[in-house]
PDB file of C-alpha atoms in Angstrom:
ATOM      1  CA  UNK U   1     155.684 -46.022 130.128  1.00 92.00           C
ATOM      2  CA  UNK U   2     153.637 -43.259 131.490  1.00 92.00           C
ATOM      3  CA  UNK U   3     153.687 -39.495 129.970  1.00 93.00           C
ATOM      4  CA  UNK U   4     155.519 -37.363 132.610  1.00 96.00           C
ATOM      5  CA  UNK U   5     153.152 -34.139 133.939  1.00 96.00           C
ATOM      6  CA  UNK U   6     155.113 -31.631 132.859  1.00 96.00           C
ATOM      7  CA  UNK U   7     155.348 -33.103 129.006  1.00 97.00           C
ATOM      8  CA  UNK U   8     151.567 -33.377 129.093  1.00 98.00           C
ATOM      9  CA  UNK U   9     151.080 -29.953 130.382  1.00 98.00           C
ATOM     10  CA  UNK U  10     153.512 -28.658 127.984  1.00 98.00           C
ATOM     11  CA  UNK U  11     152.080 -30.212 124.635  1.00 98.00           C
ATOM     12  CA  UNK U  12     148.478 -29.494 125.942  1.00 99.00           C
ATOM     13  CA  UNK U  13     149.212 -26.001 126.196  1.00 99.00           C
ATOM     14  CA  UNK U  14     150.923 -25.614 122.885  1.00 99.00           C
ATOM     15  CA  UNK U  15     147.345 -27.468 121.809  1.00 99.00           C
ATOM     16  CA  UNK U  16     145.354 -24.988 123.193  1.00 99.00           C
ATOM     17  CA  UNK U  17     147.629 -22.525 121.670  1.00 99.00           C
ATOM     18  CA  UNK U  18     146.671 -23.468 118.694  1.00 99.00           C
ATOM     19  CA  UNK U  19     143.060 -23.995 118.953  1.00 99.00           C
ATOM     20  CA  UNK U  20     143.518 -19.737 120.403  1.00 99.00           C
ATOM     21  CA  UNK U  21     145.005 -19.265 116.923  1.00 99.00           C
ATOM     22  CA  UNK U  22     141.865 -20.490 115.138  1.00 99.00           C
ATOM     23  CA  UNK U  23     139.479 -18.346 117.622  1.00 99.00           C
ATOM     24  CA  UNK U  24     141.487 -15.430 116.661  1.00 99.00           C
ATOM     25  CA  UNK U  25     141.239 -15.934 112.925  1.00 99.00           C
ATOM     26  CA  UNK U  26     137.855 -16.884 112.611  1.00 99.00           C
ATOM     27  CA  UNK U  27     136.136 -14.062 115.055  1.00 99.00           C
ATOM     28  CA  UNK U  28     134.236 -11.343 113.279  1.00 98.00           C
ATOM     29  CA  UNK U  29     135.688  -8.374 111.691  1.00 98.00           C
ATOM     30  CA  UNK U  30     134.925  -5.170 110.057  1.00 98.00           C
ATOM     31  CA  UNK U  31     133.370  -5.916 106.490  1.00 98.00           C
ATOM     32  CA  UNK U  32     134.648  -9.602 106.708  1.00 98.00           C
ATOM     33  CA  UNK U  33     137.496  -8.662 105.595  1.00 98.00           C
ATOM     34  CA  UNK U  34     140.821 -10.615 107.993  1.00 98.00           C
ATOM     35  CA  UNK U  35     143.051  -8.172 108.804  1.00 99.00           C
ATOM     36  CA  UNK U  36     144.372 -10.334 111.873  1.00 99.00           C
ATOM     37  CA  UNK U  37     147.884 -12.090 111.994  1.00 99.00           C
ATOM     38  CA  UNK U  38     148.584 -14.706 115.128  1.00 99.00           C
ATOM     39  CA  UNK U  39     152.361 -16.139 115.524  1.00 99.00           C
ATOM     40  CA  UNK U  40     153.184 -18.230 118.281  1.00 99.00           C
ATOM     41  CA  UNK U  41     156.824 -18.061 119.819  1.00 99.00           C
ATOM     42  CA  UNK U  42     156.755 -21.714 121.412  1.00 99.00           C
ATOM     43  CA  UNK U  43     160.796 -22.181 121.527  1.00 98.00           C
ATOM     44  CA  UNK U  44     162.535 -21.627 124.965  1.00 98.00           C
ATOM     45  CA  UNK U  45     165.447 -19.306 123.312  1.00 99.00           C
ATOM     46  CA  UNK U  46     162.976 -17.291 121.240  1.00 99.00           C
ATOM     47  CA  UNK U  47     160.607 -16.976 124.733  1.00 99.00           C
ATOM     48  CA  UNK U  48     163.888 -16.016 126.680  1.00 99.00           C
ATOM     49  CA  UNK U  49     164.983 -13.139 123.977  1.00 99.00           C
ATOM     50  CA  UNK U  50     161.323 -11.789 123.843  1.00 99.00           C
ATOM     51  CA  UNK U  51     161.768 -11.297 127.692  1.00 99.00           C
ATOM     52  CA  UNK U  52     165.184  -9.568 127.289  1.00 99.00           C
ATOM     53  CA  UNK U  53     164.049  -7.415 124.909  1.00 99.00           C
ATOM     54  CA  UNK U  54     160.678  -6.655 127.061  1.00 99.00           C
ATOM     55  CA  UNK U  55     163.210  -6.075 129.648  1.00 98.00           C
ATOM     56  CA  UNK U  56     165.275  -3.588 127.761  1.00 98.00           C
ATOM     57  CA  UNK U  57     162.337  -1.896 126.795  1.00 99.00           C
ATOM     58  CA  UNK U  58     161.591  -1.533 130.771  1.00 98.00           C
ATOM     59  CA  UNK U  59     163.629   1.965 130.759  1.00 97.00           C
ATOM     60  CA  UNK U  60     161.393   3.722 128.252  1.00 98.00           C
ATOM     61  CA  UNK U  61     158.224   2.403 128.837  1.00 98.00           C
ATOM     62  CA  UNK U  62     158.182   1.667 132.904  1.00 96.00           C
ATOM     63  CA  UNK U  63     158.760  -1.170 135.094  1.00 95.00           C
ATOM     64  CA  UNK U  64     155.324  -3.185 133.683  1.00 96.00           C
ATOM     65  CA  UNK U  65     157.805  -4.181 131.248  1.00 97.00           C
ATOM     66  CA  UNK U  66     160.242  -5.886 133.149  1.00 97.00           C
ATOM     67  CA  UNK U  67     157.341  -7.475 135.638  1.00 96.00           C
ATOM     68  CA  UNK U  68     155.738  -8.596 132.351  1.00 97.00           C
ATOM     69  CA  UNK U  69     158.533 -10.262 131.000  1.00 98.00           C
ATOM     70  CA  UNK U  70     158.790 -12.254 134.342  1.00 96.00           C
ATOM     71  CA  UNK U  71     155.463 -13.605 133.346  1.00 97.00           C
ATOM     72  CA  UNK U  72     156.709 -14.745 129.648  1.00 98.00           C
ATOM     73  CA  UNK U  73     160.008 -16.356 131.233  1.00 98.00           C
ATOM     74  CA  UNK U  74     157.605 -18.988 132.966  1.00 97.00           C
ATOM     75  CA  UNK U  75     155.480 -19.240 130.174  1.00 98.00           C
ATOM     76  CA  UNK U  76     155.267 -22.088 128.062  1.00 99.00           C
ATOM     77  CA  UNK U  77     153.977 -20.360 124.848  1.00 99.00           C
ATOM     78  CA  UNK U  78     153.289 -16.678 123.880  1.00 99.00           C
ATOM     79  CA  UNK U  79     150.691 -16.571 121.187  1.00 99.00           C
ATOM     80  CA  UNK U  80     150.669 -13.367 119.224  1.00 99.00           C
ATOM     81  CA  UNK U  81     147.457 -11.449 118.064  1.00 99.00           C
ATOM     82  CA  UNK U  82     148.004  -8.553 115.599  1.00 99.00           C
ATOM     83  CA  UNK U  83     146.022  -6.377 113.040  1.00 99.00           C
ATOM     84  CA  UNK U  84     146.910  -4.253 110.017  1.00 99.00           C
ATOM     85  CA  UNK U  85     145.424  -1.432 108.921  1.00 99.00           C
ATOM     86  CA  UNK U  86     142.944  -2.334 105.807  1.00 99.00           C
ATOM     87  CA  UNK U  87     141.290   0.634 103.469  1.00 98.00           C
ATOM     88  CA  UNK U  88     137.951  -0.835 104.618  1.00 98.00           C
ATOM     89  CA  UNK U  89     136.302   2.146 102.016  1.00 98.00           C
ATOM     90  CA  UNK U  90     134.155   3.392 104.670  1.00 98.00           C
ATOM     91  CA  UNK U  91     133.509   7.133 104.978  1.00 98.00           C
ATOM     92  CA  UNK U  92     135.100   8.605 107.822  1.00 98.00           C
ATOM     93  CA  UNK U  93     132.426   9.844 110.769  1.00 98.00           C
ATOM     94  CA  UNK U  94     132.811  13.539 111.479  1.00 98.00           C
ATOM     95  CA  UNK U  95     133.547  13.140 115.438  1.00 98.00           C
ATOM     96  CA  UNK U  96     135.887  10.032 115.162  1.00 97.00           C
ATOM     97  CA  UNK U  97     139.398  11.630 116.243  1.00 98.00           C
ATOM     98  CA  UNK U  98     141.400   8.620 114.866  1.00 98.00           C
ATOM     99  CA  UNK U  99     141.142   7.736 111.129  1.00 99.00           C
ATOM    100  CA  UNK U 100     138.312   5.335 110.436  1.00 99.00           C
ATOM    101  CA  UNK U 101     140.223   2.123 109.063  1.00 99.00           C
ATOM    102  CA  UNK U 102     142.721   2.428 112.368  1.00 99.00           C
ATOM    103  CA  UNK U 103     139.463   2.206 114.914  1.00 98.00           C
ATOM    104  CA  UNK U 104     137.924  -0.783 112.440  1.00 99.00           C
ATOM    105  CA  UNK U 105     141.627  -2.548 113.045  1.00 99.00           C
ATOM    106  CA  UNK U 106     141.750  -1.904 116.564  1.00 99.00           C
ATOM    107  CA  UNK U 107     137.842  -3.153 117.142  1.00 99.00           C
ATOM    108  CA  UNK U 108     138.997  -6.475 115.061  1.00 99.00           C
ATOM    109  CA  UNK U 109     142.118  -7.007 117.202  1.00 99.00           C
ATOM    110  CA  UNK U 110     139.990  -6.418 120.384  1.00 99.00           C
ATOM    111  CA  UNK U 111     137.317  -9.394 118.863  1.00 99.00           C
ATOM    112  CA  UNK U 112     140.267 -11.434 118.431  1.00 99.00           C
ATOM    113  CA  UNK U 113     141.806 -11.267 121.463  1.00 99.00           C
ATOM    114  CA  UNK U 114     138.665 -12.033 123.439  1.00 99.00           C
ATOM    115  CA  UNK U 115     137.956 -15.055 121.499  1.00 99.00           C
ATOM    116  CA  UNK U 116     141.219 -16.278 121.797  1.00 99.00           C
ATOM    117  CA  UNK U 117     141.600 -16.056 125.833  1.00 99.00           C
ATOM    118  CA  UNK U 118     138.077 -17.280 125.854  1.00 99.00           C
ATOM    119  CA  UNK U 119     139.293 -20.449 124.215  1.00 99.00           C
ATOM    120  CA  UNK U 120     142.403 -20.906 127.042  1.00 99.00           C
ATOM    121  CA  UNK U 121     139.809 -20.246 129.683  1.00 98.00           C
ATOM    122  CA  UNK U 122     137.346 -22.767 128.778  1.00 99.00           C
ATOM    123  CA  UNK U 123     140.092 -24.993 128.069  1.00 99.00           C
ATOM    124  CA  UNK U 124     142.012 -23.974 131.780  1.00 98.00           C
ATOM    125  CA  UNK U 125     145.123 -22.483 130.576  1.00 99.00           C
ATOM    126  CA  UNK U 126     146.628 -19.653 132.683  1.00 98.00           C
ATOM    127  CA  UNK U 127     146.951 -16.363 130.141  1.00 98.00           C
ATOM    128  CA  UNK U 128     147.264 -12.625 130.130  1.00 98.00           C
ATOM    129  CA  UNK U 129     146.569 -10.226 127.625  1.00 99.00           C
ATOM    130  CA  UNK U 130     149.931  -8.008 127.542  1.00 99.00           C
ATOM    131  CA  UNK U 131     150.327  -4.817 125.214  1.00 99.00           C
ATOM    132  CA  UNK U 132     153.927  -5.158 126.896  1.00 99.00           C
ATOM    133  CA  UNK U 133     154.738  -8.188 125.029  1.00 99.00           C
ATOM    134  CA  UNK U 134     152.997  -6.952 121.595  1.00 99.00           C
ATOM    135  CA  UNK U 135     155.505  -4.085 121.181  1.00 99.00           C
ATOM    136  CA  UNK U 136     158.337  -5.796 122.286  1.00 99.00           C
ATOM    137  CA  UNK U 137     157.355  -8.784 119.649  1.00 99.00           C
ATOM    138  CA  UNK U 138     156.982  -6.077 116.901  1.00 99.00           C
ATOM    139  CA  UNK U 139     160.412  -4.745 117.696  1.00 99.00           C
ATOM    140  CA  UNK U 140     162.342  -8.231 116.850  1.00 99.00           C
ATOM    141  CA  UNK U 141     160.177  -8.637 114.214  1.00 99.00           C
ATOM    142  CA  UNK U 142     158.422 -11.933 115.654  1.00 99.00           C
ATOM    143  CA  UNK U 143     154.750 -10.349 114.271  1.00 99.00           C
ATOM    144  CA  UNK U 144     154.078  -8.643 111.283  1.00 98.00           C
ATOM    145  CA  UNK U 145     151.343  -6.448 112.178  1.00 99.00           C
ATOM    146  CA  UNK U 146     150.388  -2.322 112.951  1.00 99.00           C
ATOM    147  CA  UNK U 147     149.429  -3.159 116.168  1.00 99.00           C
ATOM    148  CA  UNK U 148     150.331  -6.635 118.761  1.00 99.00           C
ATOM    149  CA  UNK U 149     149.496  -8.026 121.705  1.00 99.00           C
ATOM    150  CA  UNK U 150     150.700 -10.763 123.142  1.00 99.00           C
ATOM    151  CA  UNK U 151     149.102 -13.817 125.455  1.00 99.00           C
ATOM    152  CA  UNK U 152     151.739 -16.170 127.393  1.00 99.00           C
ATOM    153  CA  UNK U 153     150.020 -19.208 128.127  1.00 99.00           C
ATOM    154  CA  UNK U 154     150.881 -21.446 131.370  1.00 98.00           C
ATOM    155  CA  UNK U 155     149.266 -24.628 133.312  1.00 98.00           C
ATOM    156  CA  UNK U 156     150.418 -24.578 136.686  1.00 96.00           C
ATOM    157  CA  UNK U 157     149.082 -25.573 140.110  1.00 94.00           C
ATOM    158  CA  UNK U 158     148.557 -21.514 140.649  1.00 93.00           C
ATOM    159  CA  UNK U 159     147.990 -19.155 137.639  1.00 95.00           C
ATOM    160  CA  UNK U 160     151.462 -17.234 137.173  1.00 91.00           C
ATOM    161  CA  UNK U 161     149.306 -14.399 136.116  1.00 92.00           C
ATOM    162  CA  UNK U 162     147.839 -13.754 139.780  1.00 86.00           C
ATOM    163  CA  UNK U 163     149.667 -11.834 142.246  1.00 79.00           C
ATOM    164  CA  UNK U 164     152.298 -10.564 139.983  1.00 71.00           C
ATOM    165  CA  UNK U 165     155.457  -9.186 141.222  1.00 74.00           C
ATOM    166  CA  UNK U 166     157.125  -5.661 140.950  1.00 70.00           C
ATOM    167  CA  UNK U 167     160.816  -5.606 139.700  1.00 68.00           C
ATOM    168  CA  UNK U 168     163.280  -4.240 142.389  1.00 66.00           C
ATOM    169  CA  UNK U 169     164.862  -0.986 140.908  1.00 59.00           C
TER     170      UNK U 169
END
């Protein structure tokens, strides 16, 4: 009996998800040192309550909140890519305006998330990078990081991620 398209579009994505996970992990960092966490909300429930809550967020943080969550309602996976802050024991420069170990975090979470939506491009998997669904992820606790981003993942005949709507106020 043949595998019906959307199951194999499904379970390739959550494969690919996966395979983003490892690209995040292994990508340089500051000192070697891993200061990167990945979680991936795959569960339709857990998806639907990280849009809610991206949603809800909406009123203090502006309508790219509510046409993000859009996005991770059709999604079939959100990986999440977040850093902590490390005492790397490097001096701190003299013109850096943010603390030292803070830029080294945010530099490794940048690396991350490049190699990770490098691996879903070469692989053809619709994805985003979203700061939108990073803090709303840290707020129900789905990441346990300083700093998140998230990166809902789709196959579809057109990427979700093109021609994005506004929400109607």
């Amino acid at each position: 009996m043949p595998v019906d398209e959307h199951v194999l579009l499904r379970d390739g994505v959550l494969r690919v998800a996966e395979l983003m996970a490892i690209a995040a992990k292994t990508a340089p960092k500051a000192k070697g040192i891993d200061n990167i966490v990945v979680s991936l909300v795959r569960d339709r429930n857990e998806i639907d309550r990280l849009a809610k809550k991206m949603e809800e967020l909406a009123e203090y943080y502006g309508d790219f909140m509510a046409r993000d969550a859009e996005n991770v309602r059709r999604s079939v996976a959100v990986l999440l890519i977040g850093a902590k802050i490390v005492d790397l024991k490097l001096r701190q420069p003299p013109r850096y305006s943010t603390e030292v170990n803070t830029v080294m975090a945010l530099v490794n979470l940048g690396i991350a998330l490049g190699s990770a939506v490098k691996t879903a491009s070469m692989l053809n998997v619709d994805n985003r990078i979203m700061f939108s669904v990073g803090v709303a992820a840290q707020e129900l606790g789905l990441i346990d990081a300083d700093f998140a981003f998230g990166i809902p993942l789709s196959a579809t005949g057109k990427n979700i991620f093109f021609d994005r709507k506004w929400p109607r106020r």
